[in-house]
PDB file of C-alpha atoms and ligand atoms in Angstrom:
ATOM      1  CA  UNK Q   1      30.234  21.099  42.148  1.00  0.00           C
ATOM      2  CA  UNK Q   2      27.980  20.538  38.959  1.00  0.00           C
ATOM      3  CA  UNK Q   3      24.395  21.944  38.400  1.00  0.00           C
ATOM      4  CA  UNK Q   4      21.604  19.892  37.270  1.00  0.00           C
ATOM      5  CA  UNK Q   5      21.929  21.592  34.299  1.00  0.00           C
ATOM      6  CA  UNK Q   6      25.594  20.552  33.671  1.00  0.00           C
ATOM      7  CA  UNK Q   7      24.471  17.156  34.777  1.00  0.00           C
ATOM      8  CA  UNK Q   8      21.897  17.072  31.777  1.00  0.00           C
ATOM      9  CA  UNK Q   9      24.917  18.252  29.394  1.00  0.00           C
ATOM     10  CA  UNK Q  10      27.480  15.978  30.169  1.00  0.00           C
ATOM     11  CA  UNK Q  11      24.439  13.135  30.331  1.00  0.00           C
ATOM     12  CA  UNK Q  12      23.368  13.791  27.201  1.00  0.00           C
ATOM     13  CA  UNK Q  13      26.929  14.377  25.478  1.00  0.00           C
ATOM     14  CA  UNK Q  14      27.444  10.766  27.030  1.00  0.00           C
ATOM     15  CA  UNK Q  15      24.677   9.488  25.727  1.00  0.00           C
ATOM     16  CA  UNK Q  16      24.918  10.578  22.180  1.00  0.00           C
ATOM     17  CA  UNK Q  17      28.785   9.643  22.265  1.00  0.00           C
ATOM     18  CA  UNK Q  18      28.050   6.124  23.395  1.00  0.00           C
ATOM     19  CA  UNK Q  19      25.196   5.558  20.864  1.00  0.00           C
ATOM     20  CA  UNK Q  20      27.784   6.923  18.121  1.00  0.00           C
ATOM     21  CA  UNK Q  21      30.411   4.592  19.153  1.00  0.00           C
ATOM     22  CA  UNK Q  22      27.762   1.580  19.010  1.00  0.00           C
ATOM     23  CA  UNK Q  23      26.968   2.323  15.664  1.00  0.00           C
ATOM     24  CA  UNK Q  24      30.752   2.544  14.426  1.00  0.00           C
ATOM     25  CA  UNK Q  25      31.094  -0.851  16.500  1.00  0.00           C
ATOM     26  CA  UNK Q  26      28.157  -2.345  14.284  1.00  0.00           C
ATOM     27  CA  UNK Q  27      28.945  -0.745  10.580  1.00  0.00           C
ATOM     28  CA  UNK Q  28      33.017  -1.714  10.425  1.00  0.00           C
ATOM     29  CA  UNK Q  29      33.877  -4.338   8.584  1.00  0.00           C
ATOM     30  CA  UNK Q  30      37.277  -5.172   6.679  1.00  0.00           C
ATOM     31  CA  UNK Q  31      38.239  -3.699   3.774  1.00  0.00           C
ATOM     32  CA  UNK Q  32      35.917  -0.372   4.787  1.00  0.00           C
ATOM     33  CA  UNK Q  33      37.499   3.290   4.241  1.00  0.00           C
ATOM     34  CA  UNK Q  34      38.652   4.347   7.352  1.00  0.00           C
ATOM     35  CA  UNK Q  35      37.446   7.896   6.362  1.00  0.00           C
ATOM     36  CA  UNK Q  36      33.720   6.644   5.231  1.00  0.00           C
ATOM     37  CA  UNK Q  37      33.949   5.302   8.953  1.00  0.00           C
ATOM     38  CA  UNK Q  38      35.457   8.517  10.520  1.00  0.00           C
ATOM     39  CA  UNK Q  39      32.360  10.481   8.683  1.00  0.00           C
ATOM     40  CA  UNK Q  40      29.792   8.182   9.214  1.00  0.00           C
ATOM     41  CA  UNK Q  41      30.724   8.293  12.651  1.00  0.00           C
ATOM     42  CA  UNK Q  42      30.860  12.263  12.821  1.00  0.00           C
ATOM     43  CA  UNK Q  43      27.474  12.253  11.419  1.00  0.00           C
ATOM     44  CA  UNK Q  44      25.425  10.355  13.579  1.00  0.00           C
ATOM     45  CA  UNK Q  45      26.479  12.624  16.409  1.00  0.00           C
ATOM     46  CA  UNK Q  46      25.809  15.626  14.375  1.00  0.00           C
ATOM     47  CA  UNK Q  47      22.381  13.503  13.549  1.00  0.00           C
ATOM     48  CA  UNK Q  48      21.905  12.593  17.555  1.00  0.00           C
ATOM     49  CA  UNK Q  49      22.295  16.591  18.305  1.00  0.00           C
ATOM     50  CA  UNK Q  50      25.984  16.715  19.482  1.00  0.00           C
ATOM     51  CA  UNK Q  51      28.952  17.847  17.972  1.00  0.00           C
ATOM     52  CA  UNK Q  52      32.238  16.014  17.474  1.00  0.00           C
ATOM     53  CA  UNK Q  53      34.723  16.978  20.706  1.00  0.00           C
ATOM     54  CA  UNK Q  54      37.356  15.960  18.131  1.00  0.00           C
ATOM     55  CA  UNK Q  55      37.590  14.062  14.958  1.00  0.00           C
ATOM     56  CA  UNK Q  56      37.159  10.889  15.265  1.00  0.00           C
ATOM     57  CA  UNK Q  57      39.978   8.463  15.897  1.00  0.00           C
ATOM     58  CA  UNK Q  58      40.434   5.142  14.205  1.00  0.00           C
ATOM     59  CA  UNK Q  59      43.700   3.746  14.975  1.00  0.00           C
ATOM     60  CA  UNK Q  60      44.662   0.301  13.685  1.00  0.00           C
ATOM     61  CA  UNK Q  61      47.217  -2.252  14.963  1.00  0.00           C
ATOM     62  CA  UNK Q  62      50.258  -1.135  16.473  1.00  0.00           C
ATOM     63  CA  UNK Q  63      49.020   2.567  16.109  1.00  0.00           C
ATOM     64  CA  UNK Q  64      47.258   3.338  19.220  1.00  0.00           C
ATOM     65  CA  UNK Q  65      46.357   6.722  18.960  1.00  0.00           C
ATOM     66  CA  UNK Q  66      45.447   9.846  17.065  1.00  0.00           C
ATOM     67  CA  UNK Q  67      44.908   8.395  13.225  1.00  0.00           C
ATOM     68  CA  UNK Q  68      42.116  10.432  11.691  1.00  0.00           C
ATOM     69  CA  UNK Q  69      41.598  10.185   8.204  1.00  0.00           C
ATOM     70  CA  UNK Q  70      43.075  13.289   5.988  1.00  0.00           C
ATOM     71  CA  UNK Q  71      40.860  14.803   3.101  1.00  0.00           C
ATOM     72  CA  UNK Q  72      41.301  11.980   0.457  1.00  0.00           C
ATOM     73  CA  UNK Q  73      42.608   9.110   2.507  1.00  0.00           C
ATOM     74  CA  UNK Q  74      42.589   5.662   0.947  1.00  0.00           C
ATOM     75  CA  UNK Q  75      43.218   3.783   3.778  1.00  0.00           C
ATOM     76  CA  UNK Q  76      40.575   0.504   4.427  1.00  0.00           C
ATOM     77  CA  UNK Q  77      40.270  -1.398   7.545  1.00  0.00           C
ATOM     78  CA  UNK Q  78      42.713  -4.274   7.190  1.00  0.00           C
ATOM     79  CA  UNK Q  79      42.192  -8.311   7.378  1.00  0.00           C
ATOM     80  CA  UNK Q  80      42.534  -9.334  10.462  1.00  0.00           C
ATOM     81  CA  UNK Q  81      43.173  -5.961  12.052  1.00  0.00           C
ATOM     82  CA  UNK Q  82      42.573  -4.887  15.336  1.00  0.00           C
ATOM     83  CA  UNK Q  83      40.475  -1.765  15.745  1.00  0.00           C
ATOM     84  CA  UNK Q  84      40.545   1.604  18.419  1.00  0.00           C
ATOM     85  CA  UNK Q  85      37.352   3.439  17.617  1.00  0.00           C
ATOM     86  CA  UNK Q  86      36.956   6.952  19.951  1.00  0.00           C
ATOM     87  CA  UNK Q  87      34.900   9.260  19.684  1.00  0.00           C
ATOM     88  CA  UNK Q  88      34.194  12.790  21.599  1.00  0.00           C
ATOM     89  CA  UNK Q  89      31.214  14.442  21.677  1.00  0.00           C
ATOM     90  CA  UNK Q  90      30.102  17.990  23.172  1.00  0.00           C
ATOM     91  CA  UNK Q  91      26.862  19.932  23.666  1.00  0.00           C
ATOM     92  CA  UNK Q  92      27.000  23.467  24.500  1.00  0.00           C
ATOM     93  CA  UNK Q  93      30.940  22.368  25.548  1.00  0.00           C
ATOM     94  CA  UNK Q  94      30.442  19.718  27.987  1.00  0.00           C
ATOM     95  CA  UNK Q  95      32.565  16.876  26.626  1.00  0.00           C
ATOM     96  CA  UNK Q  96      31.818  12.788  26.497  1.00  0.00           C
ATOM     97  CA  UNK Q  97      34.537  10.714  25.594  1.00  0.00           C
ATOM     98  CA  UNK Q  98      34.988   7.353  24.945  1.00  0.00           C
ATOM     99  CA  UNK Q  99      36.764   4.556  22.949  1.00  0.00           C
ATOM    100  CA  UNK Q 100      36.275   1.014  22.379  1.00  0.00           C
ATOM    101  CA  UNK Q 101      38.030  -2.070  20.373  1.00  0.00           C
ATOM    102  CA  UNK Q 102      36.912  -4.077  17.678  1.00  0.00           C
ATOM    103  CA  UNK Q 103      39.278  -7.511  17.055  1.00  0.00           C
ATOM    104  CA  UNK Q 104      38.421  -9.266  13.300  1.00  0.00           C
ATOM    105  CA  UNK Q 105      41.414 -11.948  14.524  1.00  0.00           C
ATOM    106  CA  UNK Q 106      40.428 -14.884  17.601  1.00  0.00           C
ATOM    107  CA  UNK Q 107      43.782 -14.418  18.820  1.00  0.00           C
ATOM    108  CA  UNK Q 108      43.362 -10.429  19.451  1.00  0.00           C
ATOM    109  CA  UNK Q 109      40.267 -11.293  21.327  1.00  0.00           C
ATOM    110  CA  UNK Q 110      42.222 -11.871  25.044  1.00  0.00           C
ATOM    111  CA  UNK Q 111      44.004  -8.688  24.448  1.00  0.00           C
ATOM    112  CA  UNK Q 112      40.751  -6.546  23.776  1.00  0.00           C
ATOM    113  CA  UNK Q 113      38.927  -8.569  26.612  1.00  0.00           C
ATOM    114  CA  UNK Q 114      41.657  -7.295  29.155  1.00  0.00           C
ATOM    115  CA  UNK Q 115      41.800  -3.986  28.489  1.00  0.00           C
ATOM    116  CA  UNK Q 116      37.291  -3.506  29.120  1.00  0.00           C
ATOM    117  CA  UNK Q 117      38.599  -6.050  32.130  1.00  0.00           C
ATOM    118  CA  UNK Q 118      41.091  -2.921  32.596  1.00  0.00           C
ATOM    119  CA  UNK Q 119      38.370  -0.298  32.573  1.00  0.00           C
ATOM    120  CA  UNK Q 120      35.905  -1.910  34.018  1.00  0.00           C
ATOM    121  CA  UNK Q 121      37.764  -2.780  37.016  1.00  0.00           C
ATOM    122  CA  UNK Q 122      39.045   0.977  37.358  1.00  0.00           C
ATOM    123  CA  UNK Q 123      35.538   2.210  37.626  1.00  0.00           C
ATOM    124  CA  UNK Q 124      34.215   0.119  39.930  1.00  0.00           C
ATOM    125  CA  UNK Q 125      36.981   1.509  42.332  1.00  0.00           C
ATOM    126  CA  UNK Q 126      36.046   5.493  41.288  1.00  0.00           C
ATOM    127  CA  UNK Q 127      34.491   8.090  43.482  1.00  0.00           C
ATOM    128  CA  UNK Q 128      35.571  11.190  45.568  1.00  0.00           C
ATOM    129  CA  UNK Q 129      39.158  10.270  47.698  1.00  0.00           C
ATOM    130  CA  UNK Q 130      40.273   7.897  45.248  1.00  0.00           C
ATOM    131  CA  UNK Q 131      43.793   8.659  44.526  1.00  0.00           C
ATOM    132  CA  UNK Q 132      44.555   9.257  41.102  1.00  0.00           C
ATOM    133  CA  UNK Q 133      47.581   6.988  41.704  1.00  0.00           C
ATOM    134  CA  UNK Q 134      45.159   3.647  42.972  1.00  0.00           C
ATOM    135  CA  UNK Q 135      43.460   3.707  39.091  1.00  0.00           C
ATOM    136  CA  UNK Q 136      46.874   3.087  37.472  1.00  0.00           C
ATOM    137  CA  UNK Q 137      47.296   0.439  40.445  1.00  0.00           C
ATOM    138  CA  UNK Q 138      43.953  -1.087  39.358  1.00  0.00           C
ATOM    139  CA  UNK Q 139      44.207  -0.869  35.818  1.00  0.00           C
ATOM    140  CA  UNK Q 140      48.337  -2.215  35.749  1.00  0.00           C
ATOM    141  CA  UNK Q 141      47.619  -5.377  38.126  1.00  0.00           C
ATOM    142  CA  UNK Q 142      44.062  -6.138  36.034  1.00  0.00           C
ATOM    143  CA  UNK Q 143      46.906  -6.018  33.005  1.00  0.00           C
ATOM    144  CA  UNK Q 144      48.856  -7.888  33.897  1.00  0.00           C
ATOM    145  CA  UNK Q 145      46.877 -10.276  35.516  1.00  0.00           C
ATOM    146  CA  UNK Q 146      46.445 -11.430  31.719  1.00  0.00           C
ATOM    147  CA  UNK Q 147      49.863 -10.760  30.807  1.00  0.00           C
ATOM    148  CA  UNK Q 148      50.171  -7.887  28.925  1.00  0.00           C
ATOM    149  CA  UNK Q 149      51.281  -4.117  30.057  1.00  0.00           C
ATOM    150  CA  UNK Q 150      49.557  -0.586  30.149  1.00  0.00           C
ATOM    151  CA  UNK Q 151      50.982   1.870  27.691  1.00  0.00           C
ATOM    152  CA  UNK Q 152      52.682   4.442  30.416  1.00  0.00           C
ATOM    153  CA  UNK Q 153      52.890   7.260  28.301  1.00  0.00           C
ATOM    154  CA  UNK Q 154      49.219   7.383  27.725  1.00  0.00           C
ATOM    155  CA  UNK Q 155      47.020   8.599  30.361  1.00  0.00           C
ATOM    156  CA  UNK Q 156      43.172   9.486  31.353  1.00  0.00           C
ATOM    157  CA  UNK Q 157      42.272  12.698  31.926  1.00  0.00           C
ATOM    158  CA  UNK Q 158      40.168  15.080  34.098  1.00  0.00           C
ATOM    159  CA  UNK Q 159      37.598  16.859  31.720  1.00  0.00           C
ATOM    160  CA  UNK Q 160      36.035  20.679  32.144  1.00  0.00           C
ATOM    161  CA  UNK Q 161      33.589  22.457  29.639  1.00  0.00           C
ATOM    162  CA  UNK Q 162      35.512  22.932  26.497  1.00  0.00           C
ATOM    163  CA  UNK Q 163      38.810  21.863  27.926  1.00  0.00           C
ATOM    164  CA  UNK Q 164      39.794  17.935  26.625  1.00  0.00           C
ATOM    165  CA  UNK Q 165      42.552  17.606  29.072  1.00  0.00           C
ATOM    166  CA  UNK Q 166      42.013  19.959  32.061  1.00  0.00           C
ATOM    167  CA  UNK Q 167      44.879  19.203  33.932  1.00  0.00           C
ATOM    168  CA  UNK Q 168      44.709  16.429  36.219  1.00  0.00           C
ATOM    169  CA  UNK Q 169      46.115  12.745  34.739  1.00  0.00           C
ATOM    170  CA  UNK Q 170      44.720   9.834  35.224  1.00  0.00           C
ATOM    171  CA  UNK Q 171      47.870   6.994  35.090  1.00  0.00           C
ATOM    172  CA  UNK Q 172      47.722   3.743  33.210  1.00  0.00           C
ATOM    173  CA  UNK Q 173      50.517   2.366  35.564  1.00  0.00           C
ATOM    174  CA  UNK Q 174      51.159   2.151  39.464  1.00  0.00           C
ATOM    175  CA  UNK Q 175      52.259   5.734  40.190  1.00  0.00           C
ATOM    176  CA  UNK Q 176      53.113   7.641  43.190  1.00  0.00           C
ATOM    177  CA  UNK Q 177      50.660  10.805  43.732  1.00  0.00           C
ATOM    178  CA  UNK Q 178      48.546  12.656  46.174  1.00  0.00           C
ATOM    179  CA  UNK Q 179      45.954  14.077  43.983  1.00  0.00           C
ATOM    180  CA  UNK Q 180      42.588  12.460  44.638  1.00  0.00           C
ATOM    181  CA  UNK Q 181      39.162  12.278  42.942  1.00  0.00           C
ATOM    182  CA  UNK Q 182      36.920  15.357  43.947  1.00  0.00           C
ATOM    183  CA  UNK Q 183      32.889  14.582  44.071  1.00  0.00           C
ATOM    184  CA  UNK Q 184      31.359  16.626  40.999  1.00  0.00           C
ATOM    185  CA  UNK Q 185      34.595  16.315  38.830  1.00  0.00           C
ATOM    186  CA  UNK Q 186      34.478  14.708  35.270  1.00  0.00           C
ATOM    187  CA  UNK Q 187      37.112  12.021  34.142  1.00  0.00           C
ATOM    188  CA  UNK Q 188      37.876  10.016  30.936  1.00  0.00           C
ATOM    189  CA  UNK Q 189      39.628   6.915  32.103  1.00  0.00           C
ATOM    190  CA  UNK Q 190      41.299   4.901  29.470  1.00  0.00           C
ATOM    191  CA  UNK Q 191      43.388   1.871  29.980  1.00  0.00           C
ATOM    192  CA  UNK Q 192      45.610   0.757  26.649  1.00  0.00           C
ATOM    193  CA  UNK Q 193      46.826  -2.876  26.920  1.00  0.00           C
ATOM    194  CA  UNK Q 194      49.524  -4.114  24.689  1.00  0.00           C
ATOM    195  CA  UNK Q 195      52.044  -7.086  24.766  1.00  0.00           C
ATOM    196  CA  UNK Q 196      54.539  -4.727  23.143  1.00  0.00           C
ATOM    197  CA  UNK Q 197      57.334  -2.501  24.997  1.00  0.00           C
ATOM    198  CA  UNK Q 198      54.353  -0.427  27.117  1.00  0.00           C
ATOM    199  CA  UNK Q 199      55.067   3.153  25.910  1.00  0.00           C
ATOM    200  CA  UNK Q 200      53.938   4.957  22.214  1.00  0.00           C
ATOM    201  CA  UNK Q 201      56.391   6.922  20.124  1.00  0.00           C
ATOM    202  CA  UNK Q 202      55.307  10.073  17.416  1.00  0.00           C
ATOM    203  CA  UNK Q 203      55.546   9.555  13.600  1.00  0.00           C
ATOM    204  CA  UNK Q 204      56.352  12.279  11.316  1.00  0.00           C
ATOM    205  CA  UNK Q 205      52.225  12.394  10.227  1.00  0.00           C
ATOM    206  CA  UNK Q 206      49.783  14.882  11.601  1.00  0.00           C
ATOM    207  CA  UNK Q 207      46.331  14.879  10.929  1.00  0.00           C
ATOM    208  CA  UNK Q 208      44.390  16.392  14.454  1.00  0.00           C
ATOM    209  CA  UNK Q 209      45.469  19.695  15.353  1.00  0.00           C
ATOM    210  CA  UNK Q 210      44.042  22.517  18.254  1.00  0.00           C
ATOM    211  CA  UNK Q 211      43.890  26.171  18.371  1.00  0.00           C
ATOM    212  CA  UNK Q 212      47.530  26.496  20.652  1.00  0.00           C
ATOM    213  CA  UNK Q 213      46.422  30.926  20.986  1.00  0.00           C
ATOM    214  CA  UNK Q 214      48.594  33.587  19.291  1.00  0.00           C
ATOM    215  CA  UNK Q 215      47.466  36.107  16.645  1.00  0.00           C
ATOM    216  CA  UNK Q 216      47.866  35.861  12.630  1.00  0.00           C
ATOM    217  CA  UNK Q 217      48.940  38.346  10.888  1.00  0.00           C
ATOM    218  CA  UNK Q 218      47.757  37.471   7.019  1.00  0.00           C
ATOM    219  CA  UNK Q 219      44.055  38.025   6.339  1.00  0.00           C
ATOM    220  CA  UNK Q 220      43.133  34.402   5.012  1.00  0.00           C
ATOM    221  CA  UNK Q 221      45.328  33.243   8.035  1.00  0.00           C
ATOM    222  CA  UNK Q 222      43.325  35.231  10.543  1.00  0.00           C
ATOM    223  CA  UNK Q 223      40.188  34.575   8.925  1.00  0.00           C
ATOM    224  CA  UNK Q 224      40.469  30.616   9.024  1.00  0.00           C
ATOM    225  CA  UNK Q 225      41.523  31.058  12.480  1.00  0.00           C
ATOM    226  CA  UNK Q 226      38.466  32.883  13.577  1.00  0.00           C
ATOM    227  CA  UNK Q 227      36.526  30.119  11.615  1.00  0.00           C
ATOM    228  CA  UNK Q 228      38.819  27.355  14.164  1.00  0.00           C
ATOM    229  CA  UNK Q 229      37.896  29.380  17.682  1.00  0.00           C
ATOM    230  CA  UNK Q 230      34.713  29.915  16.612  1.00  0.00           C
ATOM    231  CA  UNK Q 231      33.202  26.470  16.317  1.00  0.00           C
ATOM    232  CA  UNK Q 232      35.796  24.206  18.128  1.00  0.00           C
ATOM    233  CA  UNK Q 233      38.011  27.050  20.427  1.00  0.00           C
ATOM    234  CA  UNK Q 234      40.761  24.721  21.534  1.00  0.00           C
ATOM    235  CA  UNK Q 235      39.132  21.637  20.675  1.00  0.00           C
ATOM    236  CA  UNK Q 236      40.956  19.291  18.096  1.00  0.00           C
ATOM    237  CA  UNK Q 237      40.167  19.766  14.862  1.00  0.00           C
ATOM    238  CA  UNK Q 238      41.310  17.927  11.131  1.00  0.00           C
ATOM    239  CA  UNK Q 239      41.929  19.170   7.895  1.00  0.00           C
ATOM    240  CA  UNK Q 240      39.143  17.035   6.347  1.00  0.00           C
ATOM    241  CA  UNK Q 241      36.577  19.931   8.731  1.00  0.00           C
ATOM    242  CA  UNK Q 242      38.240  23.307   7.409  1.00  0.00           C
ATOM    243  CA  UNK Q 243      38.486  21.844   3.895  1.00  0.00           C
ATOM    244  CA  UNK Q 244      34.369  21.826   4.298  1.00  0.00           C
ATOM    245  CA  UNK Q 245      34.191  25.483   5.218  1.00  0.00           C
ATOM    246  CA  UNK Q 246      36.644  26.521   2.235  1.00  0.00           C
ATOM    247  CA  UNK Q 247      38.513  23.932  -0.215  1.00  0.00           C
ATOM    248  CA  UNK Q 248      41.336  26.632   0.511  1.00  0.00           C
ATOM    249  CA  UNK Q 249      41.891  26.178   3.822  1.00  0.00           C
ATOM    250  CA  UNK Q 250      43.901  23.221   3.005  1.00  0.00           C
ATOM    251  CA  UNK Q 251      46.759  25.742   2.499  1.00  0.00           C
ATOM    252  CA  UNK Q 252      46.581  27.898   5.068  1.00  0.00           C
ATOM    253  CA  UNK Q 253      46.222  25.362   7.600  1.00  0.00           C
ATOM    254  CA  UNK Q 254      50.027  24.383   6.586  1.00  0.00           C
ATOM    255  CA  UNK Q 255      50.876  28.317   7.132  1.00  0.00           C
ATOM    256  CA  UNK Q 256      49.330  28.318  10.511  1.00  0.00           C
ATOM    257  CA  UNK Q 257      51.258  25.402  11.479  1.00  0.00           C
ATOM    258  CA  UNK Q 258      54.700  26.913   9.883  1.00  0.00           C
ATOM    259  CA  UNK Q 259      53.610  29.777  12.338  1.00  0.00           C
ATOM    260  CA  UNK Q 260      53.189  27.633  15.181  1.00  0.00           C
ATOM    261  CA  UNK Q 261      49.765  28.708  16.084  1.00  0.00           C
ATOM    262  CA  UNK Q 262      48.298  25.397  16.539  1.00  0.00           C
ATOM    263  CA  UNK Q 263      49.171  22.272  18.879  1.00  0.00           C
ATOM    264  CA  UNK Q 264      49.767  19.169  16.808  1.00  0.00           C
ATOM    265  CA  UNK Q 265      48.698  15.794  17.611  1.00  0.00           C
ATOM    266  CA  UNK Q 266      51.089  13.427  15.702  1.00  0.00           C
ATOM    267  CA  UNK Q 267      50.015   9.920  15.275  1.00  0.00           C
ATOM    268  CA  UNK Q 268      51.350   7.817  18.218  1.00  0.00           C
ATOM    269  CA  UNK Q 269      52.709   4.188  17.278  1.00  0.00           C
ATOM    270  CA  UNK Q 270      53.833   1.329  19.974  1.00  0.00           C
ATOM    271  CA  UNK Q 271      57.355   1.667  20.452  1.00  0.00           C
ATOM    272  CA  UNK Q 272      57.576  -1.805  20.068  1.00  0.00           C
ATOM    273  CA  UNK Q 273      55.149  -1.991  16.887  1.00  0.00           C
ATOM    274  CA  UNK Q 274      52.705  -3.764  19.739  1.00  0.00           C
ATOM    275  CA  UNK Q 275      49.241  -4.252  19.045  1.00  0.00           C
ATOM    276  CA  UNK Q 276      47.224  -1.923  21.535  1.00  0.00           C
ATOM    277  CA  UNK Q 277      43.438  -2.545  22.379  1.00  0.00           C
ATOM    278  CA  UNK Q 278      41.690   0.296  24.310  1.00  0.00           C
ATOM    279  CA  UNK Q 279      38.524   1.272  25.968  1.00  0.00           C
ATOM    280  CA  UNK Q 280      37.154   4.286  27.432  1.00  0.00           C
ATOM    281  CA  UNK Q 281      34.390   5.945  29.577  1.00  0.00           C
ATOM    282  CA  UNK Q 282      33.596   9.132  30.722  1.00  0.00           C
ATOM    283  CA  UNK Q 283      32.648   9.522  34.226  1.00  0.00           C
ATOM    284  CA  UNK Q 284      31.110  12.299  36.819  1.00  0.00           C
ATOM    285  CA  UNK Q 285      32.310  11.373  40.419  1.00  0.00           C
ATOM    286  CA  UNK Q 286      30.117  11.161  43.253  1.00  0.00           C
ATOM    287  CA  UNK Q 287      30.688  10.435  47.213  1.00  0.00           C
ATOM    288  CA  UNK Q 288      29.787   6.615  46.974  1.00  0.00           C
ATOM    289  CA  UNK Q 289      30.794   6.007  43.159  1.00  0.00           C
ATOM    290  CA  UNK Q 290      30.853   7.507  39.407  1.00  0.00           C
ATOM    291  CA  UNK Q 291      28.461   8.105  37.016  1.00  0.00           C
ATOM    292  CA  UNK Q 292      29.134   6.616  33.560  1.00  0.00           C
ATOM    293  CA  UNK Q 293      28.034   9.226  31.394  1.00  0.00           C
ATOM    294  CA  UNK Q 294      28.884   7.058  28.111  1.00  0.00           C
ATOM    295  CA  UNK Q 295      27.260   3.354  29.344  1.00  0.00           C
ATOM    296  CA  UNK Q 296      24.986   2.474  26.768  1.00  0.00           C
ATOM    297  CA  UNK Q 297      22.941  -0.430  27.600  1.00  0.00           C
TER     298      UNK Q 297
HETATM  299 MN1   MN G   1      39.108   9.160  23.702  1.00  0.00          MN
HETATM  300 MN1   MN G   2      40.343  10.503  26.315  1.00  0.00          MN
END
């Protein structure tokens, strides 16, 4: 069970990451650098007294996950794009998370309307006894009750202080499993809609990387990885962040990777080069419902 303290946390992490998200909402336009977004974005929560629970992810079209801009990054926000914007937020460690769409095309509006239809339909159903299973029900049927799928191989996630992805899955799909809601447990729940194949696939480019544990041995290595633990622990983290601390630290982020001390989060595309909307809250589960820690009104 959660304290009233840890209430207040993930409260106000939810607050500050759904005010952040807002703001991103309201400032994109087309043609904007995807890394003045990204920063902008980073700042207000630094601003709103949070601190980024990972960079923040602006993925574009067919790329429906994990694009954060790298130090230098010339990308802009195409014509007639569709838009994921998520953001994660901590204070003192307890995590908000959520994501939302922005469509500058009519026709991608039915696709980004589904997938809040997606979300919004999955919380209404969440609180403690809920099977974890009965969400991907939800969230495939609301789907494709508007004729697209869910993207299988991306799931929600059960949240714990300073852990992203504490074990427990949340399914976009209709899946077969035991495990239930618990009152006092924190979930993100994030339904991505596509009319593509239904399941992402890695590219070759990595720009959001976490702390994986293991020791360096070289002193620069060891000291940038001190500098990692001690402001994000296992938290995702980009290179446009260390290059802050020390210009340097471009380099010896690529030895830590040779050395396999960090996970990587490649970018994830639509295997069938499907556009994917998404949207996502952040929720503390009670006996008769959820708390939306990230509803901004
Ligand atoms: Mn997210
Ligand atoms: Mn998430």
């Amino acid at each position: 069970m959660l304290s009233d303290e840890e209430v207040k946390l993930y409260l106000r992490a939810g607050r500050i990451a759904g005010k952040s998200l807002l703001y991103g909402m309201e400032i994109i336009h087309e043609g904007m650098p995807v890394i003045e977004l990204c920063e902008k974005i980073e700042g207000m929560i630094v601003k709103l007294g949070g601190q980024p629970a990972f960079p923040c992810n602006i993925s574009i079209n067919d790329v429906a996950a994990h694009y954060t801009s790298p130090p230098d990054d010339d990308l802009t926000v195409p014509k007639g794009s569709l838009v994921k914007i998520d953001v994660g937020v901590h204070v003192n460690g307890y995590i908000a998370d959520t994501a939302g769409t922005v469509a500058f095309r009519p026709e991608h509006e039915r696709l980004m309307l589904a997938s809040k239809k997606a979300l919004e339909a999955a919380l209404t159903a969440i609180k403690s006894g809920v099977s974890l299973g009965m969400i991907g029900t939800i969230i495939e049927r609301t789907a494709r009750g508007y004729g697209f799928t869910t993207i299988r191989n991306l799931t929600g996630h059960k949240i714990k202080p300073w852990i992203l992805h504490a074990g427990k899955s949340v399914p976009n799909v209709s899946t077969m499993t035991l495990e239930r809601m618990k009152e006092g447990e924190v979930y993100a729940i994030e339904p991505f809609l596509t009319p593509g194949k239904g399941f992402v696939v890695e590219e070759d480019r990595t720009y959001i990387f976490s702390y994986a544990g293991g020791k360096a041995k070289g002193s620069k290595e060891r000291a940038l990885l001190h500098a990692i633990w001690s402001r994000f622990r296992s938290l995702p983290f980009c290179e446009r962040w260390l290059i802050k601390i020390a210009p340097e630290n471009s380099d010896v982020l690529q030895a830590l990777r040779r050395k396999r001390l960090l996970y990587e989060y490649p970018v994830l595309r639509e295997a069938g080069r499907g556009i994917v909307a998404q949207w996502e809250h952040t929720v503390i589960v009670t006996k008769k419902g959820s708390i939306v820690t990230t509803a901004i009104e």
